[in-house]
């Protein structure tokens, strides 16, 4: 809090963009005498203005036109001392488009994207102490949790530095260590605030709801010593339950492999107390190339006196050592005598991290790579460029990071991009930033040491505002210097383009103009510089993710595109074909450089496969209800490498539970906890209709049979025999994740469940039917025996996770989510359970002391709260009141 204070309490300060009015107490503001507004007074106003943001109704009718869903919020503004003003402005982020405003004294204007401003109008008669002024805003969309309210509102005045409104600055939740928004009024009304459609069946995950969900869970430590995450292909456990104690250390004997290929796994063993010693247990590692072996496969033989590893490649040997480390329980250096024959389910086991919307540190990336390697992930999809930021230094294009890597209050965008996502008016914040060439190469070296391929991405042609605006700034610089040719060299936008469009994030100017040769010159430059970085780091660039998102309405009134459409000799005769042209052309550019193109499935689906390179990656990210399987299966039948990216199961920026205090977007699922990720059957998307619902909790019905149109043309066919998904990928999009701790919270422990599905095929999974089938809650492809098998395997997994793996995450400093506790009061007794059996549970009566919960407790009529603790006992999870 700033300590600026006004000298006289007899004065009433009235902020305007230009003036503040000095008035006698109780004097009508129309008689105010204008004096100049200075910085100290602006600071004072920012410190004392109180903003309150309340979600009123998530199911507003007949206001938002054709937008469908509509909600209303109320913003209350108040001050501690009288303050009159005409002309000041307050900027704030609102994720959804404004459709209607109800206020006598204020206008609400959308600037671009999610940036809006509140401006007093001619009816504004000033603030009076402790009296709130109310603005009601109607917006297209839904507001189903508390974290869609963005922080860091800020005030501006003429020729003065912008100031953040103190009451909107995030504070740290003492329970979770995560940000909370102090200006947001907590949700209390399930019907009006939490429920987002009239037909929705999703219920608020209060303690009683969680208790019911966890009732089939039970503590079982019987497999703790021998279970491995992810589960190997085959395990043969010694009948006599023999173990080998590695407390005296291990001695490595390597044949056919360099030590550096194993260093990371060896270091991990050391962290768990198994260090190297020439007199320790011998571990023989032998790598022999063998074309009959599946890549990354291995055999691990743990005997009573020695350990032997054989593999066909270095990655297989690396994973064998990770399996050995996974068998270790902290504090116990013994492992069971067993034989493991292992191979991966998929050759692509990926994790995606968006550092573009909000920047995240190199340290977070390196921590994530460590855990990916520990659980046998091998692809890291790093999203480095999107509307809200460009995050990699490109030699020769300094504007990309000087301007495109930061957001601040600069309406001309000559120094930075416009603020978005509650970033506030200042460039010096953690949500801004970029990786230098050295930083990026450190990431590449770390990934290679962990047998992980980095797949970089700068989304284009849509979602490209950071690069578009950066290159416009470059254009202005060189034009001012009289160098027109250089100004035009990398320009990504047509200065005369009059197209009117709005992207999904409400931008009106975020799309690369695909009709300009300078756009392809820019892409060539970026890819060439990326290649140099990768080569220097020892990990050649072999796959690049284009993004391939488009923006409806772009280019329609661009003179450059009109010229291109009239002059090109490639048969492109309409604006609707330009997106496919761009993707096909960039894919060809990449292929010519020996780089395999990748992109999101919807954009890639616009292309003609005949015009694409022989190897193409398509990320299938549609929702199950869309239905996702149609586009995914079509691309598989093209012969493309289709990575299963359906948000229903793989978007870790979605809430864990259906609770307004759980952060994240929820457009495909309002509750994506670790159990649901474990239940995912990535080979058979439509089969989920038998036991999952859509984002509203409504039943799914998915038809994967051969389907034809009215003219007999095939509109859908099942996956052809011998084909299937190339892999699966988890995802973090960072719109609502402003800190590294928030990212870790959302990724872990869900990543471990995805590792299980990426590496291992559960024998309870419904096999894919290449003849085609229909699935719904009324069909029974997923038999009762399969369900029982799945639930038993989940219980085993959850016990191992709690009993062994969470402690390792604690040791690594990972801020994983501690689950909320299920609880009920029955006959005066408190009963508790939790999704990970054995986790420490605590309770308290009223505001009393927190006590350990071990068995049902007599409570009586007192209010009771419950919470859980991390495996190491240090951190606490979010508490719930038992209803």
PDB file of N, CA and C in Angstrom, residues 676-747:
ATOM      1  N   UNK A 676     -10.437 -39.385 -13.300  1.00  0.00           N
ATOM      2  CA  UNK A 676     -10.991 -39.330 -14.654  1.00  0.00           C
ATOM      3  C   UNK A 676      -9.889 -39.482 -15.690  1.00  0.00           C
ATOM      4  N   UNK A 677      -8.726 -38.866 -15.458  1.00  0.00           N
ATOM      5  CA  UNK A 677      -7.613 -39.040 -16.393  1.00  0.00           C
ATOM      6  C   UNK A 677      -7.212 -40.504 -16.451  1.00  0.00           C
ATOM      7  N   UNK A 678      -7.170 -41.170 -15.300  1.00  0.00           N
ATOM      8  CA  UNK A 678      -6.813 -42.586 -15.259  1.00  0.00           C
ATOM      9  C   UNK A 678      -7.809 -43.438 -16.050  1.00  0.00           C
ATOM     10  N   UNK A 679      -9.088 -43.058 -16.037  1.00  0.00           N
ATOM     11  CA  UNK A 679     -10.144 -43.830 -16.712  1.00  0.00           C
ATOM     12  C   UNK A 679     -10.134 -43.676 -18.227  1.00  0.00           C
ATOM     13  N   UNK A 680      -9.375 -42.739 -18.724  1.00  0.00           N
ATOM     14  CA  UNK A 680      -9.334 -42.438 -20.154  1.00  0.00           C
ATOM     15  C   UNK A 680      -8.887 -43.666 -20.948  1.00  0.00           C
ATOM     16  N   UNK A 681      -9.595 -43.930 -22.049  1.00  0.00           N
ATOM     17  CA  UNK A 681      -9.246 -45.023 -22.959  1.00  0.00           C
ATOM     18  C   UNK A 681      -8.885 -44.405 -24.307  1.00  0.00           C
ATOM     19  N   UNK A 682      -7.634 -43.971 -24.491  1.00  0.00           N
ATOM     20  CA  UNK A 682      -7.287 -43.144 -25.658  1.00  0.00           C
ATOM     21  C   UNK A 682      -7.430 -43.827 -27.002  1.00  0.00           C
ATOM     22  N   UNK A 683      -7.445 -45.155 -27.057  1.00  0.00           N
ATOM     23  CA  UNK A 683      -7.609 -45.834 -28.344  1.00  0.00           C
ATOM     24  C   UNK A 683      -9.045 -45.826 -28.842  1.00  0.00           C
ATOM     25  N   UNK A 684     -10.000 -45.559 -27.952  1.00  0.00           N
ATOM     26  CA  UNK A 684     -11.415 -45.724 -28.295  1.00  0.00           C
ATOM     27  C   UNK A 684     -12.220 -44.548 -27.764  1.00  0.00           C
ATOM     28  N   UNK A 685     -12.222 -43.444 -28.499  1.00  0.00           N
ATOM     29  CA  UNK A 685     -12.910 -42.244 -28.035  1.00  0.00           C
ATOM     30  C   UNK A 685     -14.416 -42.435 -27.872  1.00  0.00           C
ATOM     31  N   UNK A 686     -15.127 -42.976 -28.871  1.00  0.00           N
ATOM     32  CA  UNK A 686     -16.589 -43.024 -28.723  1.00  0.00           C
ATOM     33  C   UNK A 686     -17.057 -43.899 -27.566  1.00  0.00           C
ATOM     34  N   UNK A 687     -16.244 -44.860 -27.118  1.00  0.00           N
ATOM     35  CA  UNK A 687     -16.667 -45.755 -26.031  1.00  0.00           C
ATOM     36  C   UNK A 687     -16.895 -45.011 -24.721  1.00  0.00           C
ATOM     37  N   UNK A 688     -16.335 -43.812 -24.584  1.00  0.00           N
ATOM     38  CA  UNK A 688     -16.533 -43.060 -23.346  1.00  0.00           C
ATOM     39  C   UNK A 688     -17.979 -42.647 -23.142  1.00  0.00           C
ATOM     40  N   UNK A 689     -18.782 -42.687 -24.196  1.00  0.00           N
ATOM     41  CA  UNK A 689     -20.198 -42.318 -24.054  1.00  0.00           C
ATOM     42  C   UNK A 689     -20.923 -43.248 -23.088  1.00  0.00           C
ATOM     43  N   UNK A 690     -20.368 -44.425 -22.834  1.00  0.00           N
ATOM     44  CA  UNK A 690     -21.048 -45.356 -21.925  1.00  0.00           C
ATOM     45  C   UNK A 690     -20.903 -44.964 -20.459  1.00  0.00           C
ATOM     46  N   UNK A 691     -19.883 -44.154 -20.121  1.00  0.00           N
ATOM     47  CA  UNK A 691     -19.695 -43.856 -18.693  1.00  0.00           C
ATOM     48  C   UNK A 691     -19.284 -42.417 -18.399  1.00  0.00           C
ATOM     49  N   UNK A 692     -19.020 -41.598 -19.402  1.00  0.00           N
ATOM     50  CA  UNK A 692     -18.768 -40.181 -19.182  1.00  0.00           C
ATOM     51  C   UNK A 692     -19.938 -39.365 -19.715  1.00  0.00           C
ATOM     52  N   UNK A 693     -20.008 -38.109 -19.268  1.00  0.00           N
ATOM     53  CA  UNK A 693     -21.038 -37.187 -19.754  1.00  0.00           C
ATOM     54  C   UNK A 693     -20.348 -35.979 -20.382  1.00  0.00           C
ATOM     55  N   UNK A 694     -21.153 -35.053 -20.899  1.00  0.00           N
ATOM     56  CA  UNK A 694     -20.573 -33.839 -21.464  1.00  0.00           C
ATOM     57  C   UNK A 694     -20.325 -32.829 -20.343  1.00  0.00           C
ATOM     58  N   UNK A 695     -19.956 -31.611 -20.695  1.00  0.00           N
ATOM     59  CA  UNK A 695     -19.595 -30.607 -19.689  1.00  0.00           C
ATOM     60  C   UNK A 695     -20.771 -30.158 -18.843  1.00  0.00           C
ATOM     61  N   UNK A 696     -21.994 -30.502 -19.254  1.00  0.00           N
ATOM     62  CA  UNK A 696     -23.179 -30.176 -18.469  1.00  0.00           C
ATOM     63  C   UNK A 696     -23.678 -31.368 -17.666  1.00  0.00           C
ATOM     64  N   UNK A 697     -22.959 -32.490 -17.752  1.00  0.00           N
ATOM     65  CA  UNK A 697     -23.403 -33.687 -17.050  1.00  0.00           C
ATOM     66  C   UNK A 697     -24.470 -34.459 -17.786  1.00  0.00           C
ATOM     67  N   UNK A 698     -24.681 -34.153 -19.066  1.00  0.00           N
ATOM     68  CA  UNK A 698     -25.713 -34.821 -19.857  1.00  0.00           C
ATOM     69  C   UNK A 698     -25.119 -36.016 -20.590  1.00  0.00           C
ATOM     70  N   UNK A 699     -25.959 -37.004 -20.866  1.00  0.00           N
ATOM     71  CA  UNK A 699     -25.514 -38.232 -21.514  1.00  0.00           C
ATOM     72  C   UNK A 699     -24.961 -37.960 -22.910  1.00  0.00           C
ATOM     73  N   UNK A 700     -24.008 -38.783 -23.290  1.00  0.00           N
ATOM     74  CA  UNK A 700     -23.452 -38.758 -24.636  1.00  0.00           C
ATOM     75  C   UNK A 700     -23.980 -39.946 -25.426  1.00  0.00           C
ATOM     76  N   UNK A 701     -24.077 -39.762 -26.731  1.00  0.00           N
ATOM     77  CA  UNK A 701     -24.404 -40.854 -27.653  1.00  0.00           C
ATOM     78  C   UNK A 701     -23.531 -40.657 -28.885  1.00  0.00           C
ATOM     79  N   UNK A 702     -22.603 -41.587 -29.103  1.00  0.00           N
ATOM     80  CA  UNK A 702     -21.597 -41.424 -30.149  1.00  0.00           C
ATOM     81  C   UNK A 702     -21.632 -42.605 -31.100  1.00  0.00           C
ATOM     82  N   UNK A 703     -21.757 -42.298 -32.384  1.00  0.00           N
ATOM     83  CA  UNK A 703     -21.878 -43.322 -33.419  1.00  0.00           C
ATOM     84  C   UNK A 703     -20.596 -43.359 -34.247  1.00  0.00           C
ATOM     85  N   UNK A 704     -19.905 -44.478 -34.230  1.00  0.00           N
ATOM     86  CA  UNK A 704     -18.668 -44.628 -34.981  1.00  0.00           C
ATOM     87  C   UNK A 704     -18.836 -45.575 -36.166  1.00  0.00           C
ATOM     88  N   UNK A 705     -20.075 -45.914 -36.477  1.00  0.00           N
ATOM     89  CA  UNK A 705     -20.314 -46.807 -37.616  1.00  0.00           C
ATOM     90  C   UNK A 705     -20.140 -46.046 -38.927  1.00  0.00           C
ATOM     91  N   UNK A 706     -19.988 -46.772 -40.020  1.00  0.00           N
ATOM     92  CA  UNK A 706     -19.913 -46.166 -41.350  1.00  0.00           C
ATOM     93  C   UNK A 706     -21.186 -45.367 -41.600  1.00  0.00           C
ATOM     94  N   UNK A 707     -21.037 -44.113 -42.053  1.00  0.00           N
ATOM     95  CA  UNK A 707     -22.186 -43.238 -42.269  1.00  0.00           C
ATOM     96  C   UNK A 707     -22.083 -42.576 -43.635  1.00  0.00           C
ATOM     97  N   UNK A 708     -23.218 -42.471 -44.302  1.00  0.00           N
ATOM     98  CA  UNK A 708     -23.263 -41.865 -45.628  1.00  0.00           C
ATOM     99  C   UNK A 708     -24.250 -40.714 -45.653  1.00  0.00           C
ATOM    100  N   UNK A 709     -24.042 -39.808 -46.606  1.00  0.00           N
ATOM    101  CA  UNK A 709     -24.935 -38.679 -46.761  1.00  0.00           C
ATOM    102  C   UNK A 709     -26.101 -39.006 -47.676  1.00  0.00           C
ATOM    103  N   UNK A 710     -26.903 -37.998 -47.980  1.00  0.00           N
ATOM    104  CA  UNK A 710     -28.104 -38.190 -48.793  1.00  0.00           C
ATOM    105  C   UNK A 710     -27.780 -38.684 -50.191  1.00  0.00           C
ATOM    106  N   UNK A 711     -26.621 -38.323 -50.689  1.00  0.00           N
ATOM    107  CA  UNK A 711     -26.229 -38.752 -52.040  1.00  0.00           C
ATOM    108  C   UNK A 711     -25.383 -40.014 -52.032  1.00  0.00           C
ATOM    109  N   UNK A 712     -25.272 -40.623 -50.874  1.00  0.00           N
ATOM    110  CA  UNK A 712     -24.511 -41.865 -50.786  1.00  0.00           C
ATOM    111  C   UNK A 712     -23.032 -41.669 -50.513  1.00  0.00           C
ATOM    112  N   UNK A 713     -22.596 -40.410 -50.404  1.00  0.00           N
ATOM    113  CA  UNK A 713     -21.181 -40.167 -50.130  1.00  0.00           C
ATOM    114  C   UNK A 713     -20.869 -40.528 -48.675  1.00  0.00           C
ATOM    115  N   UNK A 714     -19.671 -41.006 -48.442  1.00  0.00           N
ATOM    116  CA  UNK A 714     -19.268 -41.387 -47.088  1.00  0.00           C
ATOM    117  C   UNK A 714     -18.928 -40.135 -46.297  1.00  0.00           C
ATOM    118  N   UNK A 715     -19.596 -39.947 -45.164  1.00  0.00           N
ATOM    119  CA  UNK A 715     -19.323 -38.787 -44.320  1.00  0.00           C
ATOM    120  C   UNK A 715     -18.577 -39.184 -43.047  1.00  0.00           C
ATOM    121  N   UNK A 716     -18.544 -40.460 -42.759  1.00  0.00           N
ATOM    122  CA  UNK A 716     -17.713 -40.934 -41.644  1.00  0.00           C
ATOM    123  C   UNK A 716     -17.463 -42.417 -41.825  1.00  0.00           C
ATOM    124  N   UNK A 717     -16.211 -42.799 -41.550  1.00  0.00           N
ATOM    125  CA  UNK A 717     -15.882 -44.216 -41.537  1.00  0.00           C
ATOM    126  C   UNK A 717     -15.026 -44.505 -40.306  1.00  0.00           C
ATOM    127  N   UNK A 718     -15.114 -45.706 -39.770  1.00  0.00           N
ATOM    128  CA  UNK A 718     -14.266 -46.067 -38.621  1.00  0.00           C
ATOM    129  C   UNK A 718     -12.799 -46.078 -39.020  1.00  0.00           C
ATOM    130  N   UNK A 719     -11.936 -46.211 -38.034  1.00  0.00           N
ATOM    131  CA  UNK A 719     -10.503 -46.312 -38.291  1.00  0.00           C
ATOM    132  C   UNK A 719     -10.222 -47.604 -39.056  1.00  0.00           C
ATOM    133  N   UNK A 720      -9.411 -47.486 -40.080  1.00  0.00           N
ATOM    134  CA  UNK A 720      -9.064 -48.658 -40.873  1.00  0.00           C
ATOM    135  C   UNK A 720      -8.221 -49.638 -40.067  1.00  0.00           C
ATOM    136  N   UNK A 721      -8.385 -50.908 -40.364  1.00  0.00           N
ATOM    137  CA  UNK A 721      -7.628 -51.956 -39.686  1.00  0.00           C
ATOM    138  C   UNK A 721      -6.130 -51.668 -39.806  1.00  0.00           C
ATOM    139  N   UNK A 722      -5.420 -51.857 -38.696  1.00  0.00           N
ATOM    140  CA  UNK A 722      -3.978 -51.641 -38.695  1.00  0.00           C
ATOM    141  C   UNK A 722      -3.562 -50.218 -38.401  1.00  0.00           C
ATOM    142  N   UNK A 723      -4.518 -49.305 -38.242  1.00  0.00           N
ATOM    143  CA  UNK A 723      -4.208 -47.910 -37.935  1.00  0.00           C
ATOM    144  C   UNK A 723      -4.755 -47.542 -36.566  1.00  0.00           C
ATOM    145  N   UNK A 724      -4.233 -46.461 -36.003  1.00  0.00           N
ATOM    146  CA  UNK A 724      -4.689 -45.993 -34.696  1.00  0.00           C
ATOM    147  C   UNK A 724      -3.969 -44.722 -34.311  1.00  0.00           C
ATOM    148  N   UNK A 725      -4.207 -44.274 -33.104  1.00  0.00           N
ATOM    149  CA  UNK A 725      -3.567 -43.049 -32.617  1.00  0.00           C
ATOM    150  C   UNK A 725      -2.063 -43.258 -32.480  1.00  0.00           C
ATOM    151  N   UNK A 726      -1.316 -42.204 -32.783  1.00  0.00           N
ATOM    152  CA  UNK A 726       0.138 -42.249 -32.633  1.00  0.00           C
ATOM    153  C   UNK A 726       0.553 -41.991 -31.198  1.00  0.00           C
ATOM    154  N   UNK A 727      -0.326 -41.360 -30.430  1.00  0.00           N
ATOM    155  CA  UNK A 727       0.038 -41.071 -29.058  1.00  0.00           C
ATOM    156  C   UNK A 727      -0.993 -40.221 -28.360  1.00  0.00           C
ATOM    157  N   UNK A 728      -0.608 -39.721 -27.193  1.00  0.00           N
ATOM    158  CA  UNK A 728      -1.501 -38.925 -26.355  1.00  0.00           C
ATOM    159  C   UNK A 728      -0.678 -37.811 -25.725  1.00  0.00           C
ATOM    160  N   UNK A 729      -1.344 -36.689 -25.427  1.00  0.00           N
ATOM    161  CA  UNK A 729      -0.627 -35.521 -24.908  1.00  0.00           C
ATOM    162  C   UNK A 729      -1.467 -34.798 -23.872  1.00  0.00           C
ATOM    163  N   UNK A 730      -0.847 -34.426 -22.751  1.00  0.00           N
ATOM    164  CA  UNK A 730      -1.470 -33.541 -21.778  1.00  0.00           C
ATOM    165  C   UNK A 730      -1.224 -32.094 -22.157  1.00  0.00           C
ATOM    166  N   UNK A 731      -2.058 -31.192 -21.623  1.00  0.00           N
ATOM    167  CA  UNK A 731      -1.992 -29.784 -22.047  1.00  0.00           C
ATOM    168  C   UNK A 731      -2.187 -28.832 -20.884  1.00  0.00           C
ATOM    169  N   UNK A 732      -1.421 -27.757 -20.916  1.00  0.00           N
ATOM    170  CA  UNK A 732      -1.642 -26.609 -20.034  1.00  0.00           C
ATOM    171  C   UNK A 732      -1.735 -25.363 -20.903  1.00  0.00           C
ATOM    172  N   UNK A 733      -2.899 -24.720 -20.848  1.00  0.00           N
ATOM    173  CA  UNK A 733      -3.071 -23.376 -21.413  1.00  0.00           C
ATOM    174  C   UNK A 733      -3.104 -22.409 -20.235  1.00  0.00           C
ATOM    175  N   UNK A 734      -2.462 -21.261 -20.380  1.00  0.00           N
ATOM    176  CA  UNK A 734      -2.135 -20.480 -19.186  1.00  0.00           C
ATOM    177  C   UNK A 734      -2.971 -19.220 -18.979  1.00  0.00           C
ATOM    178  N   UNK A 735      -4.120 -19.096 -19.619  1.00  0.00           N
ATOM    179  CA  UNK A 735      -4.909 -17.871 -19.455  1.00  0.00           C
ATOM    180  C   UNK A 735      -5.199 -17.556 -17.982  1.00  0.00           C
ATOM    181  N   UNK A 736      -5.563 -18.568 -17.210  1.00  0.00           N
ATOM    182  CA  UNK A 736      -5.926 -18.345 -15.807  1.00  0.00           C
ATOM    183  C   UNK A 736      -4.804 -18.743 -14.854  1.00  0.00           C
ATOM    184  N   UNK A 737      -3.625 -19.061 -15.402  1.00  0.00           N
ATOM    185  CA  UNK A 737      -2.511 -19.533 -14.577  1.00  0.00           C
ATOM    186  C   UNK A 737      -1.384 -18.502 -14.652  1.00  0.00           C
ATOM    187  N   UNK A 738      -1.265 -17.702 -13.618  1.00  0.00           N
ATOM    188  CA  UNK A 738      -0.364 -16.554 -13.655  1.00  0.00           C
ATOM    189  C   UNK A 738       0.979 -16.841 -12.985  1.00  0.00           C
ATOM    190  N   UNK A 739       1.097 -17.910 -12.234  1.00  0.00           N
ATOM    191  CA  UNK A 739       2.336 -18.209 -11.526  1.00  0.00           C
ATOM    192  C   UNK A 739       2.785 -19.634 -11.829  1.00  0.00           C
ATOM    193  N   UNK A 740       4.069 -19.891 -11.598  1.00  0.00           N
ATOM    194  CA  UNK A 740       4.598 -21.238 -11.784  1.00  0.00           C
ATOM    195  C   UNK A 740       3.920 -22.222 -10.824  1.00  0.00           C
ATOM    196  N   UNK A 741       3.653 -21.759  -9.607  1.00  0.00           N
ATOM    197  CA  UNK A 741       3.013 -22.634  -8.620  1.00  0.00           C
ATOM    198  C   UNK A 741       1.634 -23.077  -9.085  1.00  0.00           C
ATOM    199  N   UNK A 742       0.911 -22.184  -9.747  1.00  0.00           N
ATOM    200  CA  UNK A 742      -0.413 -22.545 -10.254  1.00  0.00           C
ATOM    201  C   UNK A 742      -0.305 -23.604 -11.346  1.00  0.00           C
ATOM    202  N   UNK A 743       0.722 -23.497 -12.196  1.00  0.00           N
ATOM    203  CA  UNK A 743       0.906 -24.502 -13.238  1.00  0.00           C
ATOM    204  C   UNK A 743       1.185 -25.859 -12.619  1.00  0.00           C
ATOM    205  N   UNK A 744       2.098 -25.914 -11.663  1.00  0.00           N
ATOM    206  CA  UNK A 744       2.402 -27.190 -11.007  1.00  0.00           C
ATOM    207  C   UNK A 744       1.164 -27.786 -10.359  1.00  0.00           C
ATOM    208  N   UNK A 745       0.367 -26.947  -9.730  1.00  0.00           N
ATOM    209  CA  UNK A 745      -0.871 -27.385  -9.081  1.00  0.00           C
ATOM    210  C   UNK A 745      -1.813 -28.046 -10.074  1.00  0.00           C
ATOM    211  N   UNK A 746      -1.890 -27.484 -11.280  1.00  0.00           N
ATOM    212  CA  UNK A 746      -2.804 -28.019 -12.278  1.00  0.00           C
ATOM    213  C   UNK A 746      -2.253 -29.268 -12.972  1.00  0.00           C
ATOM    214  N   UNK A 747      -0.941 -29.366 -13.113  1.00  0.00           N
ATOM    215  CA  UNK A 747      -0.342 -30.506 -13.819  1.00  0.00           C
ATOM    216  C   UNK A 747      -0.289 -31.750 -12.937  1.00  0.00           C
TER     217      UNK A 747
END
